[in-house]
Each structure stands twice: as structure tokens, then as C-alpha cells.
Amino acid sequence: MAENIIVLHDLRAPALAVPAAPEAPVGIISDALARPLHDLRISVTDRCNFRCVYCMPKEVFGKDYPYLPHGDLLSFEEITRVARLFVAHGVEKIRLTGGEPLLRKNLEHLVAMLRALPTPSGRPLDLTLTTNGSLLVRKAQALKDAGLDRVTVSLDALDDAVFKRMNDVDFAVGDVLAGIDAAHAAGLGPVKVNMVVKRGSNDDQIVPMARHFKGSPTTLRFIEYMDVGASNGWNMDEVVPSSEVVRRIDAELPLAPQAANYTGETAARWRYVDGGGEVGVISSVTGAFCKDCSRMRLSTEGKLYTCLFATRGHDLRALLRSGHDDLDIGAAIARLWQGRTDRYSETRTMNTARVDTGARKVEMSYIGG
Ligand code: SF4
């Protein structure tokens, strides 16, 4: 392995602690800031076929990068067992992520296993997936047939040259747009498209993207460029605040604010005054939404993270593979959540964003966005 490769797998995660007197799940649990556990994001692979500059820059994730061996990944059976324990604690929404989740072979089998999970409320699980869209044309129908509800597709530009600069693997816009069409055709809607905006890289695409998706069944959301992980060289100067994104669109396509769909929705909604649908803005940097954050993250090798900007995970796989029963593991999950105090985006400063503070943040490609 080349000496300049930084292994970004989380090697520091202690085993998840099992309480001395484990108790059976009692339904919805809240963390130390009274936030209920509602969403579980499951990363099913640390691999991706894109090298988006704000997530998996090529300089770090080069051709010699040592991805996790398959045996280290949680199996579909292990993932489903963990999901079942989270559902018993009130989780009603599961999002499959990566890396690029559609690179995990036979992912539709996992979708079918998760779809079969009953919830305490009797309501069906909300089963979603975030993808770069590169494999959607091939996979959309099989995912829908297996029980997936909907997809969110990442697309950072409409202009091919800009998009290729952002994904850094020469992948064309047209193929992602074809994937979005395939998702609609398969019934994986409402389809959302996420665009990460980086000043000086693709901010000239804000209005063209808005024009393209306006009046279509696809909802476009703009995400502020974030200081995730330790490898994207983040700088506040390259952040385009959501207020500026809205202002730029409004100048050409008048917008009005729209109420949230539910508590904890990360996107602030804006509707086109002329009835042409809506756009969303996700403002992790300038408008933190930690107060309603109800998300836990599971990495592809079975570590739990209580925040996207966490500097340490908790090894659940060690419990899964050492014979602990569901009571133990369920209680360990509950204890981790009940002790949670994360609110990184609310406390972020230029100092916390810097990587040289020693507390290296986990990579987004490792735990999903
Ligand atoms: S910074 Fe952490 S706590 Fe805040 S919204 Fe994001 S994931 Fe949740």
C-alpha cells in the first residue's frame, strides 16, 4: 500500500457498552436533549464509483485506497437484525447510503428483508435510499419491486464540464438524468435531487438547475458545503449560504417560504410563486438544525455514530459477532442514544472545523450523508 495513503476507517471505536441490567425496548426513546430516535441511516458500502471533491477527493481515495474487505462488512442478515432492534426503539425511517449503495451486490435482497420488518405502530417503515444515480437505470425497478419507497439522487450541476469537475470521474449528467427518469417510471417518487453548492466550483449552476427541475415531479434541494470528515479541505469562503441561494433563484424565479412537512425535516422549503413546485435548502453551516436531529448512523462495518461530524464510533459488530442476544444489543443501542448530546453544527466554529485539532471527524463516505 502506497505510504501516502491515509486509512480513514475508524480504528478507534470502542465496543458498544451493554448495560449491567439490560431492559427490553419500550418504544420511542429520547436522547439527553429530548430528541426522539426516529431515523437510521445505514451505510452498506465504503466504495463509490464517483470521487466527489467534497466527499471522496481522489488525492485521498486513490486507486490504491484500502477499502474494507467484504468479511468486515455487516451481512444483510446482520443489518436486518440491527434494523429490527432499532425499529423496536421507535425508528420509522431507514435510509440506505454508502459510498454508493447500488455498488453493493443484490441490494434489493436487503431491501426486501427490511421491508418485511413490522413496526410497533403498525405503520410501514419509510424505506429510502440516497444514490449518485449512476446505476439507477439498471436497478430502479428491482428496488421498487423489493419494497423501496423512494430515492434521493445527488446531482451537482447541469453542465457536463462542471459536473465532471465535481464528481472527478468523467461521469455525464445525461446518465444521471436518465436514472432519475427511471426512478420516476418505477414509482420511486417523490424523487429528490440534492446539489452540494461549492463557491467557485458549481455555484453558477444554481439557477440552471432550478430552471431544469421547476415544474417537474422532482424536488431539488441545495446543500451548503460542509466540513465533513478530514479530507475535503473545507473552507468557509467556499460556502454559499442558503440565504444567497434563495436570493439568486428568487431574482429570476420568484419564491415564497413554505411550511415544513414534519418536525426534524432537514430542508427548509420554498415554493415557486407561479405554482411551479418547490425547492429546498439544507443549511448545516449557516442554519443548524441539530435541535430536532433524530438520526443515528450505522457504518458498513457495524459502527454506530450519533452525529455526521462525530470523531468516534461505537463498535456494534463486536456485540453481533460475540454472541450477545437481542436484549443486550437493544439495551446497548438505547443507552448510547439516551446519552447522546451531539449538536456539532450549532457549536461549529472555524476552530472546530479545522482538522489539525487532532479530533479527526469520520468521513461522510464511510457513514453516508
Ligand atoms: S450536526 Fe450532528 S446533531 Fe447536528 S443535525 Fe447534523 S448530525 Fe444532527
Tab-separated table of C-alpha atoms and ligand atoms in Angstrom:
chain	number	residue	atom	x	y	z
A	1	MET	CA	0.000	0.000	0.000
A	2	ALA	CA	1.456	3.396	-1.005
A	3	GLU	CA	2.919	5.228	2.041
A	4	ASN	CA	0.846	8.408	1.436
A	5	ILE	CA	-2.465	6.582	1.856
A	6	ILE	CA	-4.381	7.658	4.978
A	7	VAL	CA	-6.644	4.811	6.116
A	8	LEU	CA	-9.866	6.532	7.045
A	9	HIS	CA	-11.686	3.584	8.523
A	10	ASP	CA	-12.480	4.292	12.136
A	11	LEU	CA	-9.916	2.227	14.026
A	12	ARG	CA	-10.599	3.884	17.359
A	13	ALA	CA	-14.174	2.692	18.051
A	14	PRO	CA	-14.618	1.006	21.423
A	15	ALA	CA	-17.151	-1.834	21.701
A	16	LEU	CA	-20.663	-0.596	22.396
A	17	ALA	CA	-21.303	-0.912	26.142
A	18	VAL	CA	-24.038	-3.295	27.319
A	19	PRO	CA	-25.857	-2.078	30.481
A	20	ALA	CA	-25.424	-4.322	33.542
A	21	ALA	CA	-29.197	-4.930	33.702
A	22	PRO	CA	-30.387	-4.775	30.091
A	23	GLU	CA	-34.088	-3.917	29.666
A	24	ALA	CA	-36.439	-4.791	26.825
A	25	PRO	CA	-37.324	-1.984	24.353
A	26	VAL	CA	-40.209	0.262	25.471
A	27	GLY	CA	-40.865	2.018	22.154
A	28	ILE	CA	-39.679	5.588	21.361
A	29	ILE	CA	-36.529	6.657	23.240
A	30	SER	CA	-35.106	10.185	23.534
A	31	ASP	CA	-31.551	11.435	23.834
A	32	ALA	CA	-30.116	13.763	26.502
A	33	LEU	CA	-31.532	16.768	24.567
A	34	ALA	CA	-35.022	15.201	24.385
A	35	ARG	CA	-34.716	14.298	20.705
A	36	PRO	CA	-36.556	11.060	19.810
A	37	LEU	CA	-34.723	8.364	17.820
A	38	HIS	CA	-36.646	8.253	14.526
A	39	ASP	CA	-34.235	7.726	11.620
A	40	LEU	CA	-31.497	5.194	10.999
A	41	ARG	CA	-29.027	5.740	8.162
A	42	ILE	CA	-27.300	2.557	7.083
A	43	SER	CA	-24.129	2.657	5.003
A	44	VAL	CA	-23.934	-0.590	3.018
A	45	THR	CA	-20.521	0.011	1.375
A	46	ASP	CA	-17.468	2.261	1.746
A	47	ARG	CA	-16.912	2.161	-2.018
A	48	CYS	CA	-18.061	4.600	-4.648
A	49	ASN	CA	-17.652	4.969	-8.396
A	50	PHE	CA	-17.526	8.776	-8.095
A	51	ARG	CA	-14.837	10.932	-6.460
A	52	CYS	CA	-16.888	13.982	-5.469
A	53	VAL	CA	-14.445	16.652	-4.370
A	54	TYR	CA	-16.390	17.486	-1.159
A	55	CYS	CA	-16.702	13.852	-0.062
A	56	MET	CA	-14.151	11.410	-1.540
A	57	PRO	CA	-11.381	13.501	-3.110
A	58	LYS	CA	-9.183	11.467	-5.452
A	59	GLU	CA	-5.997	12.603	-3.727
A	60	VAL	CA	-7.099	10.659	-0.608
A	61	PHE	CA	-9.294	7.960	-2.094
A	62	GLY	CA	-6.883	6.985	-4.881
A	63	LYS	CA	-6.661	3.706	-6.793
A	64	ASP	CA	-4.602	2.066	-4.005
A	65	TYR	CA	-7.007	3.052	-1.238
A	66	PRO	CA	-7.563	0.025	1.027
A	67	TYR	CA	-11.337	-0.455	1.112
A	68	LEU	CA	-12.835	-2.725	3.727
A	69	PRO	CA	-12.584	-6.437	2.981
A	70	HIS	CA	-16.006	-7.997	2.348
A	71	GLY	CA	-15.832	-10.069	5.537
A	72	ASP	CA	-15.641	-6.878	7.568
A	73	LEU	CA	-18.940	-5.589	6.178
A	74	LEU	CA	-22.136	-6.395	8.003
A	75	SER	CA	-24.065	-9.084	6.151
A	76	PHE	CA	-27.654	-8.431	5.071
A	77	GLU	CA	-28.790	-10.685	7.932
A	78	GLU	CA	-26.769	-8.659	10.465
A	79	ILE	CA	-28.036	-5.351	9.056
A	80	THR	CA	-31.633	-6.596	9.231
A	81	ARG	CA	-31.160	-7.765	12.835
A	82	VAL	CA	-29.780	-4.357	13.828
A	83	ALA	CA	-32.595	-2.589	11.967
A	84	ARG	CA	-35.169	-4.739	13.770
A	85	LEU	CA	-33.702	-3.674	17.129
A	86	PHE	CA	-33.776	-0.004	16.110
A	87	VAL	CA	-37.383	-0.318	14.909
A	88	ALA	CA	-38.297	-1.704	18.345
A	89	HIS	CA	-36.913	1.588	19.736
A	90	GLY	CA	-39.244	3.645	17.555
A	91	VAL	CA	-37.282	4.066	14.321
A	92	GLU	CA	-39.743	4.544	11.454
A	93	LYS	CA	-37.434	5.709	8.681
A	94	ILE	CA	-34.432	3.864	7.270
A	95	ARG	CA	-32.185	5.415	4.643
A	96	LEU	CA	-29.657	3.247	2.774
A	97	THR	CA	-26.458	5.067	1.889
A	98	GLY	CA	-22.766	4.416	1.187
A	99	GLY	CA	-20.333	5.276	-0.506
A	100	GLU	CA	-22.577	4.428	-3.426
A	101	PRO	CA	-25.136	1.888	-2.084
A	102	LEU	CA	-26.031	0.471	-5.512
A	103	LEU	CA	-22.483	-0.891	-5.766
A	104	ARG	CA	-23.391	-3.443	-3.049
A	105	LYS	CA	-24.390	-6.613	-4.886
A	106	ASN	CA	-28.033	-7.752	-4.704
A	107	LEU	CA	-29.025	-4.754	-2.608
A	108	GLU	CA	-32.668	-5.452	-3.473
A	109	HIS	CA	-32.434	-8.561	-1.266
A	110	LEU	CA	-31.625	-6.367	1.725
A	111	VAL	CA	-34.458	-4.003	0.771
A	112	ALA	CA	-36.903	-6.938	0.796
A	113	MET	CA	-35.626	-8.075	4.229
A	114	LEU	CA	-36.035	-4.572	5.663
A	115	ARG	CA	-39.431	-4.151	4.025
A	116	ALA	CA	-40.651	-7.217	5.916
A	117	LEU	CA	-39.896	-5.658	9.309
A	118	PRO	CA	-43.088	-4.817	11.253
A	119	THR	CA	-43.119	-1.587	13.308
A	120	PRO	CA	-44.606	-1.186	16.804
A	121	SER	CA	-47.012	1.434	15.411
A	122	GLY	CA	-48.161	-0.845	12.608
A	123	ARG	CA	-47.233	1.828	10.058
A	124	PRO	CA	-44.964	0.585	7.280
A	125	LEU	CA	-41.316	1.574	7.560
A	126	ASP	CA	-40.332	4.541	5.389
A	127	LEU	CA	-37.565	2.921	3.318
A	128	THR	CA	-35.425	5.292	1.278
A	129	LEU	CA	-32.047	5.377	-0.460
A	130	THR	CA	-29.509	8.036	-1.431
A	131	THR	CA	-27.561	7.400	-4.646
A	132	ASN	CA	-25.422	9.178	-7.212
A	133	GLY	CA	-27.838	7.812	-9.814
A	134	SER	CA	-25.164	6.119	-11.927
A	135	LEU	CA	-26.792	2.654	-11.637
A	136	LEU	CA	-30.443	3.654	-11.272
A	137	VAL	CA	-31.442	2.892	-14.847
A	138	ARG	CA	-30.462	-0.736	-14.190
A	139	LYS	CA	-31.667	-1.026	-10.613
A	140	ALA	CA	-34.766	1.165	-10.132
A	141	GLN	CA	-37.459	-1.386	-10.920
A	142	ALA	CA	-35.892	-4.197	-8.888
A	143	LEU	CA	-35.551	-1.882	-5.873
A	144	LYS	CA	-39.173	-0.807	-6.169
A	145	ASP	CA	-40.348	-4.406	-6.524
A	146	ALA	CA	-38.362	-5.310	-3.393
A	147	GLY	CA	-40.188	-2.632	-1.392
A	148	LEU	CA	-38.132	0.555	-1.584
A	149	ASP	CA	-40.331	3.675	-1.242
A	150	ARG	CA	-38.275	6.428	-2.781
A	151	VAL	CA	-34.850	7.717	-3.738
A	152	THR	CA	-32.751	10.839	-3.357
A	153	VAL	CA	-30.255	11.419	-6.159
A	154	SER	CA	-27.113	13.563	-5.863
A	155	LEU	CA	-26.522	15.824	-8.887
A	156	ASP	CA	-24.197	18.812	-8.544
A	157	ALA	CA	-24.561	20.505	-11.941
A	158	LEU	CA	-26.438	20.509	-15.222
A	159	ASP	CA	-23.409	21.482	-17.265
A	160	ASP	CA	-21.371	18.387	-18.125
A	161	ALA	CA	-17.965	20.002	-17.689
A	162	VAL	CA	-18.883	21.382	-14.254
A	163	PHE	CA	-20.435	18.075	-13.186
A	164	LYS	CA	-17.359	16.109	-14.262
A	165	ARG	CA	-15.206	18.545	-12.305
A	166	MET	CA	-17.352	17.919	-9.216
A	167	ASN	CA	-17.538	14.098	-9.476
A	168	ASP	CA	-13.978	13.858	-10.806
A	169	VAL	CA	-14.632	10.634	-12.755
A	170	ASP	CA	-15.902	11.988	-16.061
A	171	PHE	CA	-19.498	10.775	-15.448
A	172	ALA	CA	-22.050	12.554	-17.642
A	173	VAL	CA	-25.129	14.458	-16.464
A	174	GLY	CA	-27.325	12.720	-19.034
A	175	ASP	CA	-26.799	9.328	-17.410
A	176	VAL	CA	-27.887	10.644	-14.007
A	177	LEU	CA	-30.950	12.342	-15.562
A	178	ALA	CA	-31.818	9.014	-17.201
A	179	GLY	CA	-31.541	7.400	-13.752
A	180	ILE	CA	-33.941	9.979	-12.321
A	181	ASP	CA	-36.409	9.236	-15.116
A	182	ALA	CA	-36.073	5.513	-14.407
A	183	ALA	CA	-36.808	6.135	-10.721
A	184	HIS	CA	-39.970	8.046	-11.618
A	185	ALA	CA	-41.014	5.352	-14.086
A	186	ALA	CA	-40.553	2.672	-11.423
A	187	GLY	CA	-42.654	4.645	-8.923
A	188	LEU	CA	-39.777	5.537	-6.555
A	189	GLY	CA	-41.161	9.009	-6.008
A	190	PRO	CA	-41.292	11.683	-4.802
A	191	VAL	CA	-37.753	11.776	-6.182
A	192	LYS	CA	-35.496	14.361	-4.580
A	193	VAL	CA	-32.294	15.704	-6.083
A	194	ASN	CA	-29.529	17.036	-3.816
A	195	MET	CA	-26.985	19.545	-5.122
A	196	VAL	CA	-23.994	20.417	-2.921
A	197	VAL	CA	-23.039	24.031	-3.694
A	198	LYS	CA	-19.357	24.989	-3.539
A	199	ARG	CA	-18.467	28.609	-4.309
A	200	GLY	CA	-16.189	28.916	-7.295
A	201	SER	CA	-16.840	25.307	-8.357
A	202	ASN	CA	-20.521	24.930	-9.265
A	203	ASP	CA	-22.452	27.878	-7.823
A	204	ASP	CA	-23.065	29.123	-11.380
A	205	GLN	CA	-25.302	26.063	-11.749
A	206	ILE	CA	-27.797	27.104	-9.045
A	207	VAL	CA	-30.248	28.868	-11.367
A	208	PRO	CA	-29.863	26.470	-14.343
A	209	MET	CA	-30.608	23.516	-12.016
A	210	ALA	CA	-33.627	25.334	-10.574
A	211	ARG	CA	-34.912	26.085	-14.082
A	212	HIS	CA	-34.413	22.481	-15.165
A	213	PHE	CA	-36.379	20.871	-12.325
A	214	LYS	CA	-39.012	23.611	-11.921
A	215	GLY	CA	-42.454	22.298	-12.904
A	216	SER	CA	-41.191	18.675	-12.821
A	217	PRO	CA	-42.158	15.957	-10.304
A	218	THR	CA	-38.588	16.115	-8.916
A	219	THR	CA	-37.831	18.249	-5.832
A	220	LEU	CA	-34.443	19.949	-5.946
A	221	ARG	CA	-32.568	20.741	-2.712
A	222	PHE	CA	-29.398	22.779	-2.330
A	223	ILE	CA	-26.962	21.667	0.376
A	224	GLU	CA	-24.410	24.014	1.934
A	225	TYR	CA	-20.845	22.715	1.518
A	226	MET	CA	-19.935	21.116	4.847
A	227	ASP	CA	-16.751	20.451	6.818
A	228	VAL	CA	-17.492	16.722	6.890
A	229	GLY	CA	-14.642	14.314	7.552
A	230	ALA	CA	-10.996	15.297	7.358
A	231	SER	CA	-10.132	15.138	3.685
A	232	ASN	CA	-12.085	17.740	1.671
A	233	GLY	CA	-10.020	20.820	2.638
A	234	TRP	CA	-13.160	22.692	3.681
A	235	ASN	CA	-13.099	26.451	3.968
A	236	MET	CA	-15.917	28.819	4.955
A	237	ASP	CA	-15.118	31.047	1.957
A	238	GLU	CA	-16.337	28.290	-0.329
A	239	VAL	CA	-19.712	28.027	1.413
A	240	VAL	CA	-22.645	29.675	-0.394
A	241	PRO	CA	-25.145	30.391	2.405
A	242	SER	CA	-28.670	29.117	1.701
A	243	SER	CA	-29.947	32.697	2.002
A	244	GLU	CA	-27.806	33.589	-1.019
A	245	VAL	CA	-29.021	30.520	-2.947
A	246	VAL	CA	-32.633	31.566	-2.350
A	247	ARG	CA	-31.853	35.158	-3.308
A	248	ARG	CA	-30.244	34.122	-6.591
A	249	ILE	CA	-33.181	31.921	-7.597
A	250	ASP	CA	-35.795	34.414	-6.391
A	251	ALA	CA	-34.260	37.118	-8.589
A	252	GLU	CA	-35.262	35.086	-11.660
A	253	LEU	CA	-37.908	32.636	-10.392
A	254	PRO	CA	-39.841	34.250	-7.522
A	255	LEU	CA	-40.086	32.144	-4.369
A	256	ALA	CA	-42.152	32.180	-1.162
A	257	PRO	CA	-41.412	30.299	2.090
A	258	GLN	CA	-43.308	27.011	2.673
A	259	ALA	CA	-44.075	25.242	5.940
A	260	ALA	CA	-42.090	22.126	6.892
A	261	ASN	CA	-43.637	18.709	6.171
A	262	TYR	CA	-42.665	17.377	9.625
A	263	THR	CA	-40.538	18.203	12.681
A	264	GLY	CA	-36.913	17.371	12.035
A	265	GLU	CA	-37.082	17.895	8.268
A	266	THR	CA	-33.563	18.999	7.325
A	267	ALA	CA	-34.578	21.032	4.257
A	268	ALA	CA	-36.234	24.454	4.511
A	269	ARG	CA	-38.884	24.577	1.787
A	270	TRP	CA	-39.523	27.380	-0.737
A	271	ARG	CA	-42.288	27.272	-3.356
A	272	TYR	CA	-42.339	28.955	-6.746
A	273	VAL	CA	-44.875	31.759	-6.594
A	274	ASP	CA	-46.150	30.816	-10.069
A	275	GLY	CA	-47.065	27.284	-8.905
A	276	GLY	CA	-44.035	25.609	-10.479
A	277	GLY	CA	-43.368	23.383	-7.466
A	278	GLU	CA	-40.742	23.852	-4.767
A	279	VAL	CA	-37.068	23.819	-3.889
A	280	GLY	CA	-35.354	23.108	-0.576
A	281	VAL	CA	-32.217	24.379	1.115
A	282	ILE	CA	-30.233	22.356	3.696
A	283	SER	CA	-28.200	24.755	5.829
A	284	SER	CA	-25.935	22.734	8.094
A	285	VAL	CA	-23.399	25.586	8.242
A	286	THR	CA	-25.485	28.775	8.462
A	287	GLY	CA	-28.771	27.421	9.856
A	288	ALA	CA	-28.057	24.412	12.071
A	289	PHE	CA	-30.968	22.011	12.653
A	290	CYS	CA	-29.481	19.966	15.491
A	291	LYS	CA	-32.361	20.736	17.876
A	292	ASP	CA	-34.619	18.276	16.066
A	293	CYS	CA	-31.951	15.833	14.874
A	294	SER	CA	-33.352	12.312	15.230
A	295	ARG	CA	-30.737	10.402	13.203
A	296	MET	CA	-28.351	7.620	14.122
A	297	ARG	CA	-25.845	6.263	11.610
A	298	LEU	CA	-24.556	2.732	11.102
A	299	SER	CA	-21.305	2.309	9.156
A	300	THR	CA	-20.861	-0.523	6.684
A	301	GLU	CA	-18.674	-2.454	9.147
A	302	GLY	CA	-21.087	-2.064	12.043
A	303	LYS	CA	-20.071	1.044	13.971
A	304	LEU	CA	-22.698	3.447	15.321
A	305	TYR	CA	-22.316	7.222	15.028
A	306	THR	CA	-24.532	9.704	16.825
A	307	CYS	CA	-23.631	12.620	14.529
A	308	LEU	CA	-22.449	13.187	10.945
A	309	PHE	CA	-19.495	15.123	12.390
A	310	ALA	CA	-18.626	12.558	15.065
A	311	THR	CA	-14.978	11.893	15.833
A	312	ARG	CA	-15.634	8.447	17.287
A	313	GLY	CA	-17.918	5.494	16.597
A	314	HIS	CA	-19.173	2.640	18.779
A	315	ASP	CA	-18.499	-0.926	17.688
A	316	LEU	CA	-21.824	-2.771	17.417
A	317	ARG	CA	-20.406	-5.555	15.214
A	318	ALA	CA	-18.297	-6.755	18.146
A	319	LEU	CA	-21.535	-7.461	20.029
A	320	LEU	CA	-23.231	-9.038	16.997
A	321	ARG	CA	-20.343	-11.419	16.397
A	322	SER	CA	-19.638	-12.319	20.019
A	323	GLY	CA	-22.944	-13.998	20.830
A	324	HIS	CA	-24.765	-11.206	22.625
A	325	ASP	CA	-28.547	-11.634	22.458
A	326	ASP	CA	-31.114	-9.099	21.242
A	327	LEU	CA	-31.861	-7.919	24.780
A	328	ASP	CA	-28.199	-6.962	25.331
A	329	ILE	CA	-27.764	-5.300	21.961
A	330	GLY	CA	-31.103	-3.488	22.104
A	331	ALA	CA	-30.261	-2.142	25.543
A	332	ALA	CA	-26.801	-1.055	24.401
A	333	ILE	CA	-28.327	0.872	21.489
A	334	ALA	CA	-30.827	2.544	23.843
A	335	ARG	CA	-28.106	3.552	26.263
A	336	LEU	CA	-25.994	5.071	23.519
A	337	TRP	CA	-28.907	7.141	22.223
A	338	GLN	CA	-30.129	8.197	25.670
A	339	GLY	CA	-26.654	9.555	26.445
A	340	ARG	CA	-26.386	11.480	23.184
A	341	THR	CA	-25.661	15.247	23.382
A	342	ASP	CA	-24.362	15.932	19.831
A	343	ARG	CA	-25.089	19.291	18.244
A	344	TYR	CA	-21.978	19.883	16.201
A	345	SER	CA	-23.480	22.292	13.669
A	346	GLU	CA	-24.747	24.521	16.450
A	347	THR	CA	-21.310	24.689	18.011
A	348	ARG	CA	-19.237	24.748	14.848
A	349	THR	CA	-16.549	27.432	14.669
A	350	MET	CA	-13.615	27.801	12.324
A	351	ASN	CA	-11.636	26.096	15.068
A	352	THR	CA	-13.851	23.002	15.310
A	353	ALA	CA	-13.902	22.757	11.522
A	354	ARG	CA	-10.105	22.630	11.297
A	355	VAL	CA	-8.665	19.121	11.016
A	356	ASP	CA	-5.486	19.838	12.945
A	357	THR	CA	-7.290	19.749	16.273
A	358	GLY	CA	-6.475	16.052	16.399
A	359	ALA	CA	-10.111	15.042	16.716
A	360	ARG	CA	-10.437	13.739	13.169
A	361	LYS	CA	-14.088	13.582	12.083
A	362	VAL	CA	-15.397	10.425	10.474
A	363	GLU	CA	-15.632	10.504	6.675
A	364	MET	CA	-19.083	11.068	5.124
A	365	SER	CA	-18.317	8.365	2.522
A	366	TYR	CA	-17.946	5.925	5.415
A	367	ILE	CA	-21.244	6.650	7.215
A	368	GLY	CA	-23.399	8.198	4.498
A	369	GLY	CA	-24.567	11.861	4.316
B	1	SF4	S1	-24.551	18.206	13.209
B	1	SF4	FE1	-24.943	16.239	14.159
B	1	SF4	S2	-26.510	16.650	15.684
B	1	SF4	FE2	-26.486	18.380	14.292
B	1	SF4	S3	-28.031	17.903	12.749
B	1	SF4	FE3	-26.082	17.151	11.955
B	1	SF4	S4	-25.973	15.026	12.584
B	1	SF4	FE4	-27.552	16.004	13.822
